Short mmCIF file of C-alpha atoms and ligand atoms in Angstrom, two decimals:
data_model
loop_
_atom_site.label_atom_id
_atom_site.label_comp_id
_atom_site.label_asym_id
_atom_site.label_seq_id
_atom_site.Cartn_x
_atom_site.Cartn_y
_atom_site.Cartn_z
CA UNK A 1 107.06 80.37 107.81
CA UNK A 2 108.33 83.34 105.83
CA UNK A 3 111.50 85.27 106.54
CA UNK A 4 112.56 88.79 105.73
CA UNK A 5 116.10 89.55 104.55
CA UNK A 6 117.34 93.10 105.11
CA UNK A 7 120.76 94.47 104.20
CA UNK A 8 122.37 97.67 105.47
CA UNK A 9 122.05 100.06 102.56
CA UNK A 10 122.79 103.63 103.65
CA UNK A 11 120.54 106.67 104.11
CA UNK A 12 116.83 106.54 103.28
CA UNK A 13 114.69 109.13 101.54
CA UNK A 14 111.10 109.44 100.40
CA UNK A 15 107.62 109.09 101.86
CA UNK A 16 105.85 106.35 103.84
CA UNK A 17 102.04 106.42 104.24
CA UNK A 18 100.82 105.57 107.75
CA UNK A 19 97.75 103.36 108.04
CA UNK A 20 94.82 103.38 110.45
CA UNK A 21 95.57 102.17 113.97
CA UNK A 22 95.42 98.41 114.61
CA UNK A 23 94.68 99.03 118.30
CA UNK A 24 91.89 101.48 117.50
CA UNK A 25 90.32 99.23 114.88
CA UNK A 26 90.35 96.23 117.23
CA UNK A 27 88.11 98.07 119.69
CA UNK A 28 86.01 99.92 117.10
CA UNK A 29 84.99 96.67 115.40
CA UNK A 30 83.35 95.10 118.51
CA UNK A 31 81.42 98.37 118.95
CA UNK A 32 79.19 97.17 116.12
CA UNK A 33 77.68 94.71 118.60
CA UNK A 34 76.18 97.66 120.51
CA UNK A 35 73.79 98.57 117.71
CA UNK A 36 71.47 96.92 115.21
CA UNK A 37 72.32 99.63 112.68
CA UNK A 38 75.33 99.40 110.32
CA UNK A 39 78.70 100.68 111.52
CA UNK A 40 81.20 101.57 108.78
CA UNK A 41 84.90 102.07 109.49
CA UNK A 42 87.09 103.84 106.94
CA UNK A 43 90.92 104.05 106.94
CA UNK A 44 90.99 100.52 108.37
CA UNK A 45 94.43 98.82 108.29
CA UNK A 46 94.96 95.65 106.23
CA UNK A 47 96.27 93.29 108.93
CA UNK A 48 95.85 89.68 110.00
CA UNK A 49 94.51 90.79 113.41
CA UNK A 50 91.68 92.62 111.63
CA UNK A 51 90.86 89.41 109.74
CA UNK A 52 90.80 87.52 113.06
CA UNK A 53 88.41 90.06 114.61
CA UNK A 54 86.26 89.80 111.47
CA UNK A 55 86.06 86.03 111.88
CA UNK A 56 85.14 86.41 115.54
CA UNK A 57 82.33 88.91 114.86
CA UNK A 58 81.01 86.73 112.03
CA UNK A 59 81.01 83.70 114.38
CA UNK A 60 78.64 85.68 116.63
CA UNK A 61 76.30 86.44 113.73
CA UNK A 62 77.52 89.90 112.71
CA UNK A 63 77.91 90.70 109.03
CA UNK A 64 81.31 92.16 108.17
CA UNK A 65 82.01 93.22 104.60
CA UNK A 66 85.49 94.36 103.65
CA UNK A 67 85.67 96.84 100.78
CA UNK A 68 88.28 98.94 98.96
CA UNK A 69 91.04 96.38 99.50
CA UNK A 70 90.24 96.15 103.22
CA UNK A 71 90.33 99.86 103.96
CA UNK A 72 86.58 100.04 104.50
CA UNK A 73 84.72 97.67 106.85
CA UNK A 74 80.92 97.68 106.74
CA UNK A 75 79.51 95.85 109.77
CA UNK A 76 75.99 95.01 110.82
CA UNK A 77 74.99 93.22 114.02
CA UNK A 78 71.28 93.04 113.40
CA UNK A 79 71.11 89.34 114.20
CA UNK A 80 73.48 88.13 116.92
CA UNK A 81 72.60 84.44 117.21
CA UNK A 82 75.64 83.26 119.12
CA UNK A 83 76.83 84.82 122.37
CA UNK A 84 79.88 82.62 122.84
CA UNK A 85 83.36 83.67 121.71
CA UNK A 86 85.26 80.41 121.31
CA UNK A 87 88.73 79.68 122.68
CA UNK A 88 89.97 78.75 119.17
CA UNK A 89 89.62 82.36 118.00
CA UNK A 90 90.21 84.16 121.31
CA UNK A 91 93.54 82.37 121.94
CA UNK A 92 94.87 83.77 118.63
CA UNK A 93 94.24 87.34 119.60
CA UNK A 94 93.83 88.80 123.07
CA UNK A 95 91.79 91.74 121.82
CA UNK A 96 88.92 89.25 121.30
CA UNK A 97 88.01 89.89 124.94
CA UNK A 98 86.65 93.24 123.71
CA UNK A 99 83.45 91.58 122.47
CA UNK A 100 82.49 90.84 126.09
CA UNK A 101 81.35 94.30 127.18
CA UNK A 102 79.36 95.14 124.04
CA UNK A 103 77.64 91.73 123.86
CA UNK A 104 76.73 91.86 127.56
CA UNK A 105 75.44 95.42 127.27
CA UNK A 106 73.32 94.69 124.22
CA UNK A 107 71.71 91.37 125.11
CA UNK A 108 72.35 90.95 128.85
CA UNK A 109 74.55 87.86 128.52
CA UNK A 110 77.84 86.74 126.99
CA UNK A 111 80.30 83.87 127.21
CA UNK A 112 83.89 84.64 126.21
CA UNK A 113 86.94 82.45 126.49
CA UNK A 114 89.69 83.77 128.71
CA UNK A 115 92.39 84.93 126.26
CA UNK A 116 95.33 83.28 127.97
CA UNK A 117 98.74 84.85 128.10
CA UNK A 118 101.09 85.66 125.30
CA UNK A 119 104.81 86.07 124.76
CA UNK A 120 105.04 89.41 126.52
CA UNK A 121 103.19 88.47 129.68
CA UNK A 122 100.35 86.75 131.54
CA UNK A 123 97.98 89.53 130.50
CA UNK A 124 95.02 88.79 132.80
CA UNK A 125 91.61 90.41 132.30
CA UNK A 126 90.67 90.88 135.97
CA UNK A 127 90.21 94.64 135.54
CA UNK A 128 87.81 94.09 132.63
CA UNK A 129 85.68 91.78 134.80
CA UNK A 130 85.76 94.01 137.88
CA UNK A 131 84.67 96.95 135.73
CA UNK A 132 81.71 95.06 134.31
CA UNK A 133 80.74 93.94 137.82
CA UNK A 134 80.71 97.61 138.81
CA UNK A 135 77.99 97.98 136.17
CA UNK A 136 75.94 95.24 137.80
CA UNK A 137 77.18 92.25 135.79
CA UNK A 138 77.36 88.81 137.42
CA UNK A 139 80.59 87.13 136.33
CA UNK A 140 81.44 83.46 136.69
CA UNK A 141 84.59 81.69 135.45
CA UNK A 142 83.91 78.15 134.25
CA UNK A 143 86.30 75.86 132.34
CA UNK A 144 88.36 78.72 130.96
CA UNK A 145 85.37 80.81 129.94
CA UNK A 146 83.93 84.02 131.34
CA UNK A 147 80.16 83.67 131.81
CA UNK A 148 78.66 87.14 132.22
CA UNK A 149 75.08 88.19 132.64
CA UNK A 150 73.09 91.26 133.63
CA UNK A 151 70.70 90.07 136.39
CA UNK A 152 68.04 92.61 135.48
CA UNK A 153 68.51 91.97 131.77
CA UNK A 154 70.34 95.31 131.49
CA UNK A 155 73.54 96.70 133.03
CA UNK A 156 73.19 99.48 135.59
CA UNK A 157 75.29 102.64 135.63
CA UNK A 158 77.98 102.58 138.32
CA UNK A 159 81.31 103.98 139.46
CA UNK A 160 84.58 102.12 138.81
CA UNK A 161 88.08 103.27 139.76
CA UNK A 162 90.81 101.23 138.05
CA UNK A 163 93.94 100.35 140.10
CA UNK A 164 95.91 101.35 136.98
CA UNK A 165 95.02 102.62 133.54
CA UNK A 166 94.39 99.43 131.55
CA UNK A 167 93.68 100.20 127.87
CA UNK A 168 91.56 97.12 127.19
CA UNK A 169 89.62 97.33 130.44
CA UNK A 170 88.83 100.98 129.72
CA UNK A 171 87.56 100.06 126.25
CA UNK A 172 85.45 97.12 127.43
CA UNK A 173 83.80 98.98 130.30
CA UNK A 174 83.30 102.18 128.28
CA UNK A 175 81.47 100.29 125.55
CA UNK A 176 79.31 98.45 128.12
CA UNK A 177 78.45 101.68 129.97
CA UNK A 178 76.97 103.31 126.85
CA UNK A 179 73.88 101.06 127.09
CA UNK A 180 73.71 100.71 130.90
CA UNK A 181 70.72 102.24 132.67
CA UNK A 182 71.86 105.46 134.34
CA UNK A 183 75.18 107.24 134.76
CA UNK A 184 78.62 105.61 134.94
CA UNK A 185 81.79 107.28 136.21
CA UNK A 186 85.03 105.53 135.20
CA UNK A 187 88.12 106.73 137.08
CA UNK A 188 91.86 106.34 136.55
CA UNK A 189 91.13 105.08 133.05
CA UNK A 190 93.52 104.91 130.09
CA UNK A 191 94.01 108.12 128.07
CA UNK A 192 95.41 106.59 124.84
CA UNK A 193 94.36 108.16 121.51
CA UNK A 194 92.63 104.85 120.72
CA UNK A 195 90.29 105.46 123.67
CA UNK A 196 89.47 108.94 122.35
CA UNK A 197 88.87 107.47 118.89
CA UNK A 198 86.51 104.84 120.34
CA UNK A 199 84.60 107.49 122.29
CA UNK A 200 84.32 109.66 119.15
CA UNK A 201 82.83 106.71 117.27
CA UNK A 202 80.41 105.80 120.09
CA UNK A 203 79.27 109.44 120.29
CA UNK A 204 78.63 109.33 116.53
CA UNK A 205 76.45 106.27 117.25
CA UNK A 206 74.47 108.28 119.82
CA UNK A 207 76.34 107.55 123.05
CA UNK A 208 76.63 110.27 125.70
CA UNK A 209 80.28 110.34 126.81
CA UNK A 210 82.39 113.06 128.41
CA UNK A 211 86.06 113.10 129.38
CA UNK A 212 87.60 110.60 126.94
CA UNK A 213 91.36 111.26 126.87
CA UNK A 214 91.35 112.31 130.53
CA UNK A 215 91.58 110.04 133.58
CA UNK A 216 87.83 110.24 134.29
CA UNK A 217 85.11 109.37 131.79
CA UNK A 218 81.41 109.96 132.51
CA UNK A 219 78.77 108.08 130.50
CA UNK A 220 75.01 108.67 130.46
CA UNK A 221 73.54 105.33 129.37
CA UNK A 222 71.04 105.35 126.49
CA UNK A 223 68.42 102.78 125.48
CA UNK A 224 69.87 102.14 122.04
CA UNK A 225 72.66 103.22 119.71
CA UNK A 226 72.40 103.92 116.01
CA UNK A 227 74.77 103.38 113.13
CA UNK A 228 77.70 105.58 112.07
CA UNK A 229 80.59 105.98 109.68
CA UNK A 230 83.89 106.56 111.44
CA UNK A 231 87.50 107.01 110.21
CA UNK A 232 90.04 104.96 112.17
CA UNK A 233 92.66 107.20 113.79
CA UNK A 234 96.25 107.12 112.46
CA UNK A 235 98.42 104.34 113.90
CA UNK A 236 100.85 106.09 116.26
CA UNK A 237 102.87 102.90 116.76
CA UNK A 238 103.34 102.27 113.04
CA UNK A 239 104.18 106.00 112.80
CA UNK A 240 106.83 105.83 115.53
CA UNK A 241 108.23 102.63 114.07
CA UNK A 242 108.88 104.17 110.65
CA UNK A 243 110.17 107.43 112.15
CA UNK A 244 113.02 105.32 113.49
CA UNK A 245 114.07 104.17 110.00
CA UNK A 246 115.75 107.48 109.00
CA UNK A 247 116.88 107.92 112.61
CA UNK A 248 118.79 104.63 112.35
CA UNK A 249 119.93 104.86 108.70
CA UNK A 250 120.31 108.59 108.17
CA UNK A 251 118.56 110.47 105.39
CA UNK A 252 115.15 112.10 105.48
CA UNK A 253 111.70 110.45 105.36
CA UNK A 254 108.23 112.01 105.41
CA UNK A 255 105.55 109.98 107.22
CA UNK A 256 102.27 110.73 105.44
CA UNK A 257 99.32 111.18 107.81
CA UNK A 258 101.63 111.34 110.82
CA UNK A 259 100.32 113.51 113.67
CA UNK A 260 102.67 115.05 116.23
CA UNK A 261 100.03 115.04 118.98
CA UNK A 262 99.98 111.22 118.87
CA UNK A 263 103.71 110.78 119.55
CA UNK A 264 104.88 113.72 121.69
CA UNK A 265 106.70 111.70 124.39
CA UNK A 266 108.40 109.60 121.70
CA UNK A 267 109.45 112.70 119.71
CA UNK A 268 110.94 114.25 122.85
CA UNK A 269 113.23 111.23 123.19
CA UNK A 270 114.13 111.31 119.49
CA UNK A 271 115.05 114.99 119.85
CA UNK A 272 117.33 114.19 122.81
CA UNK A 273 118.93 111.43 120.72
CA UNK A 274 119.68 113.89 117.89
CA UNK A 275 116.74 113.42 115.53
CA UNK A 276 114.69 116.31 114.13
CA UNK A 277 110.94 115.89 113.62
CA UNK A 278 109.07 118.63 111.74
CA UNK A 279 105.37 118.92 110.89
CA UNK A 280 104.59 119.28 107.18
CA UNK A 281 101.31 119.72 105.30
CA UNK A 282 101.25 115.95 104.72
CA UNK A 283 102.51 114.60 108.04
CA UNK A 284 105.88 114.47 109.81
CA UNK A 285 109.36 114.89 108.29
CA UNK A 286 112.14 113.05 110.16
CA UNK A 287 115.87 113.66 109.73
CA UNK A 288 118.85 112.75 111.91
CA UNK A 289 120.78 115.94 112.71
CA UNK A 290 123.85 114.27 114.24
CA UNK A 291 126.46 111.89 112.84
CA UNK A 292 125.95 109.56 115.76
CA UNK A 293 122.76 109.05 117.79
CA UNK A 294 123.13 110.06 121.46
CA UNK A 295 122.16 107.67 124.28
CA UNK A 296 118.89 108.46 126.09
CA UNK A 297 117.03 106.80 128.97
CA UNK A 298 113.46 105.57 128.40
CA UNK A 299 110.68 104.58 130.81
CA UNK A 300 107.49 103.13 129.33
CA UNK A 301 104.25 104.50 130.78
CA UNK A 302 100.55 104.75 129.92
CA UNK A 303 99.73 107.59 127.51
CA UNK A 304 100.83 110.37 127.38
CA UNK A 305 104.09 108.73 128.53
CA UNK A 306 106.51 106.83 126.30
CA UNK A 307 104.53 103.95 124.71
CA UNK A 308 105.50 100.40 125.59
CA UNK A 309 104.73 99.45 121.98
CA UNK A 310 107.71 101.54 120.81
CA UNK A 311 110.19 100.28 123.42
CA UNK A 312 111.65 97.47 121.29
CA UNK A 313 112.02 99.73 118.28
CA UNK A 314 113.70 102.47 120.34
CA UNK A 315 116.15 99.89 121.67
CA UNK A 316 117.17 99.10 118.09
CA UNK A 317 118.10 102.76 117.65
CA UNK A 318 120.01 102.95 120.94
CA UNK A 319 122.15 99.87 120.19
CA UNK A 320 124.48 102.06 118.12
CA UNK A 321 124.16 105.28 120.15
CA UNK A 322 127.12 107.08 121.66
CA UNK A 323 126.95 106.24 125.36
CA UNK A 324 124.81 104.05 127.57
CA UNK A 325 120.99 104.04 127.62
CA UNK A 326 118.69 102.51 130.24
CA UNK A 327 115.26 101.34 129.14
CA UNK A 328 112.71 100.55 131.85
CA UNK A 329 109.64 98.50 130.82
CA UNK A 330 106.89 99.23 133.34
CA UNK A 331 103.82 97.99 131.48
CA UNK A 332 104.58 94.35 130.67
CA UNK A 333 106.59 91.83 132.65
CA UNK A 334 108.49 90.22 129.78
CA UNK A 335 108.95 92.60 126.92
CA UNK A 336 112.70 92.38 126.23
CA UNK A 337 112.71 89.28 124.03
CA UNK A 338 114.20 91.31 121.21
CA UNK A 339 117.31 91.86 123.35
CA UNK A 340 118.91 88.40 122.88
CA UNK A 341 118.28 88.69 119.13
CA UNK A 342 119.88 92.15 118.99
CA UNK A 343 122.83 90.76 120.98
CA UNK A 344 123.28 88.19 118.18
CA UNK A 345 123.81 91.23 115.92
CA UNK A 346 126.55 92.54 118.20
CA UNK A 347 124.53 94.76 120.52
CA UNK A 348 125.66 95.11 124.12
CA UNK A 349 122.54 94.78 126.27
CA UNK A 350 122.18 93.67 129.87
CA UNK A 351 118.63 92.81 130.97
CA UNK A 352 117.86 92.77 134.70
CA UNK A 353 114.15 92.24 135.33
CA UNK A 354 112.25 95.20 133.90
CA UNK A 355 115.37 97.16 133.04
CA UNK A 356 117.66 96.88 129.98
CA UNK A 357 121.01 98.67 129.90
CA UNK A 358 122.28 99.27 126.35
CA UNK A 359 125.92 100.22 125.80
CA UNK A 360 126.17 101.69 122.30
CA UNK A 361 128.47 100.02 119.77
CA UNK A 362 129.72 101.54 116.49
CA UNK A 363 127.71 99.30 114.19
CA UNK A 364 125.66 96.10 114.35
CA UNK A 365 126.43 93.10 112.16
CA UNK A 366 123.81 91.24 110.17
CA UNK A 367 122.79 87.83 111.56
CA UNK A 368 120.03 85.24 111.51
CA UNK A 369 117.49 86.31 114.16
CA UNK A 370 114.02 85.21 115.20
CA UNK A 371 110.88 87.28 115.69
CA UNK A 372 109.10 86.53 118.97
CA UNK A 373 106.28 89.06 119.10
CA UNK A 374 104.91 91.83 116.96
CA UNK A 375 107.02 94.78 118.10
CA UNK A 376 110.17 92.73 118.69
CA UNK A 377 109.94 91.59 115.05
CA UNK A 378 109.99 95.07 113.64
CA UNK A 379 112.81 96.17 115.96
CA UNK A 380 114.98 93.47 114.35
CA UNK A 381 114.08 94.76 110.88
CA UNK A 382 115.02 98.30 111.96
CA UNK A 383 118.32 97.08 113.38
CA UNK A 384 119.05 95.24 110.14
CA UNK A 385 118.50 98.39 108.05
CA UNK A 386 121.82 99.85 109.21
CA UNK A 387 123.70 96.68 110.17
CA UNK A 388 126.77 95.58 108.21
CA UNK A 389 125.71 92.81 105.87
CA UNK A 390 122.59 90.71 105.79
CA UNK A 391 120.05 90.12 108.57
CA UNK A 392 117.53 87.31 108.17
CA UNK A 393 114.46 87.65 110.40
CA UNK A 394 112.45 84.41 110.68
CA UNK A 395 108.84 83.86 111.88
CA UNK A 396 107.69 87.13 110.36
CA UNK A 397 104.03 86.09 110.66
CA UNK A 398 104.21 88.14 113.86
CA UNK A 399 104.78 91.23 111.70
CA UNK A 400 101.70 90.61 109.58
CA UNK A 401 99.56 91.14 112.68
CA UNK A 402 100.46 94.80 112.99
CA UNK A 403 102.28 96.11 109.91
CA UNK A 404 100.79 96.21 106.44
CA UNK A 405 103.27 95.92 103.53
CA UNK A 406 106.35 96.50 105.73
CA UNK A 407 108.71 95.37 102.93
CA UNK A 408 107.04 97.61 100.34
CA UNK A 409 106.98 100.63 102.65
CA UNK A 410 110.67 100.37 103.56
CA UNK A 411 111.74 99.47 99.99
CA UNK A 412 109.99 102.62 98.75
CA UNK A 413 112.42 104.80 100.72
CA UNK A 414 115.54 102.93 99.61
CA UNK A 415 115.89 100.05 102.04
CA UNK A 416 117.36 96.80 100.70
CA UNK A 417 114.73 94.35 101.95
CA UNK A 418 112.88 91.33 100.64
CA UNK A 419 110.48 88.68 101.92
CA UNK A 420 111.21 85.03 101.16
CA UNK A 421 108.69 82.20 101.37
CA UNK A 422 109.44 80.03 104.37
CA UNK A 423 109.91 76.28 104.55
C1 LIG B 501 96.68 97.27 124.69
O1 LIG B 501 96.78 96.00 125.29
C2 LIG B 501 97.34 97.13 123.33
N1 LIG B 501 96.62 96.14 122.54
C3 LIG B 501 98.79 96.70 123.50
O2 LIG B 501 99.38 96.67 122.20
C4 LIG B 501 99.51 97.75 124.33
O3 LIG B 501 100.84 97.34 124.55
C5 LIG B 501 98.80 97.93 125.68
O4 LIG B 501 97.41 98.26 125.45
C6 LIG B 501 99.42 99.02 126.54
O5 LIG B 501 99.41 100.22 125.86
C7 LIG B 501 95.45 96.49 121.95
O6 LIG B 501 94.98 97.61 122.08
C8 LIG B 501 94.76 95.42 121.14
P1 LIG B 501 96.56 96.93 129.17
P2 LIG B 501 95.98 95.69 126.68
O7 LIG B 501 95.26 96.37 129.59
O8 LIG B 501 94.68 96.36 126.64
C9 LIG B 501 97.92 94.29 132.83
C10 LIG B 501 100.62 95.77 120.41
O9 LIG B 501 101.82 95.50 120.28
N2 LIG B 501 96.50 94.01 132.97
O10 LIG B 501 96.78 98.41 129.22
O11 LIG B 501 96.05 94.25 126.93
C11 LIG B 501 98.51 93.66 131.60
O12 LIG B 501 98.90 92.32 131.88
C12 LIG B 501 99.88 95.41 121.69
O13 LIG B 501 99.93 96.36 119.54
C13 LIG B 501 96.04 93.37 134.13
O14 LIG B 501 96.81 93.03 135.00
O15 LIG B 501 96.93 96.45 127.71
C14 LIG B 501 99.70 94.54 131.29
O16 LIG B 501 100.79 94.15 132.10
C15 LIG B 501 100.78 94.68 122.67
N3 LIG B 501 94.72 93.10 134.26
C16 LIG B 501 99.21 95.93 131.72
O17 LIG B 501 98.11 95.69 132.59
C17 LIG B 501 93.80 93.49 133.31
O18 LIG B 501 92.59 93.24 133.47
C18 LIG B 501 98.73 96.82 130.59
O19 LIG B 501 97.70 96.15 129.98
C19 LIG B 501 94.28 94.15 132.15
C20 LIG B 501 95.63 94.41 132.01
#
């Protein structure tokens, strides 16, 4: 397993290009199952999770061709000969559950392994299943697999109000509703930009959807969907992650392709902490305006609130803030695993349940630390950028799931960082 070595190296300057969104691409790819026509995605990120989704779709019979060094994915689901998503692939990536809705909607039956939990929580899929049942699906759980079928051979439009705004459940049920017979009304759904991007793509394919990005989405089912070419939306989590590099190290970095509308709640907190973010013709320019970052409190919420996927990275910034910050994680039940690793670097963090209290220290010290999940990994890299001495982050395969060329991107703005082959 590879490690990444990062050494505190002063202020950063330059430009970092932001890729297409992992969490948009992982729901756009299963959308190919809704149509027999080709679906082409441009601006796709080059990530191991995308490769895993490719393998899953190919195991079902879809053709997926990666072009232009992985930035273009041409998919065709003309012949789906297998309607079972195996545990071996699903257990590697929870987003695999997103083939359930499209497969069920297209052919009236699907068998998908339950994804199982992961490091940050149990992560059940009960809301996905309840939503599909609201569209007339019959769901049975057998030996760790979801067996779903549409009794009349086709899903029926229905109304579904989610107890809370689950991103994945919204995506699964939205995709299924596009081919259901009749009208579906989905309430209290997720409003993330990735949902809007999915709806834009489905509309390009001929779906009739209104309200994406709001809490209520209305879908008029159609008999079939066509093909489309769709650009994957910018990755707001990669964007926010790299915005923190100049915030932590000082200097000025321009994030190419960055869009302010994708990160407003995050930028508000950066502003309170003493970091300026300005729109440019090419993206967002980030510069710390204070000598020392100021403590701020953070509560993670569904969009448009502060994103849970930037909580670990924000904590890395707040470890050396002036004052005490309280971070409340309200989306996942166990998403502070970066805290013990940051404490090894000298941070003062007290975790009580879903709340982490961070008392700022002057400077962190490099140490050997271990990545535990995707976002925790990158928060340790960020902390190491300004720490005194060398930080060695092990198990960086987590990073490869969600960040393309993280070493190259940070090196290009002056960070002292290298990847070493693991034992
Ligand atoms: C998506 O996960 C993202 N993943 C996550 O990003 C992100 O953290 C999350 O949304 C919240 O924004 C992808 O898009 C591939 P949820 P998802 O359903 O859909 C519980 C990353 O780092 N829940 O909104 O799984 C669940 O356990 C990843 O890129 C149920 O209880 O998130 C969690 O506590 C991590 N029952 C909460 O809801 C359900 O049926 C939010 O989950 C579904 C979810």
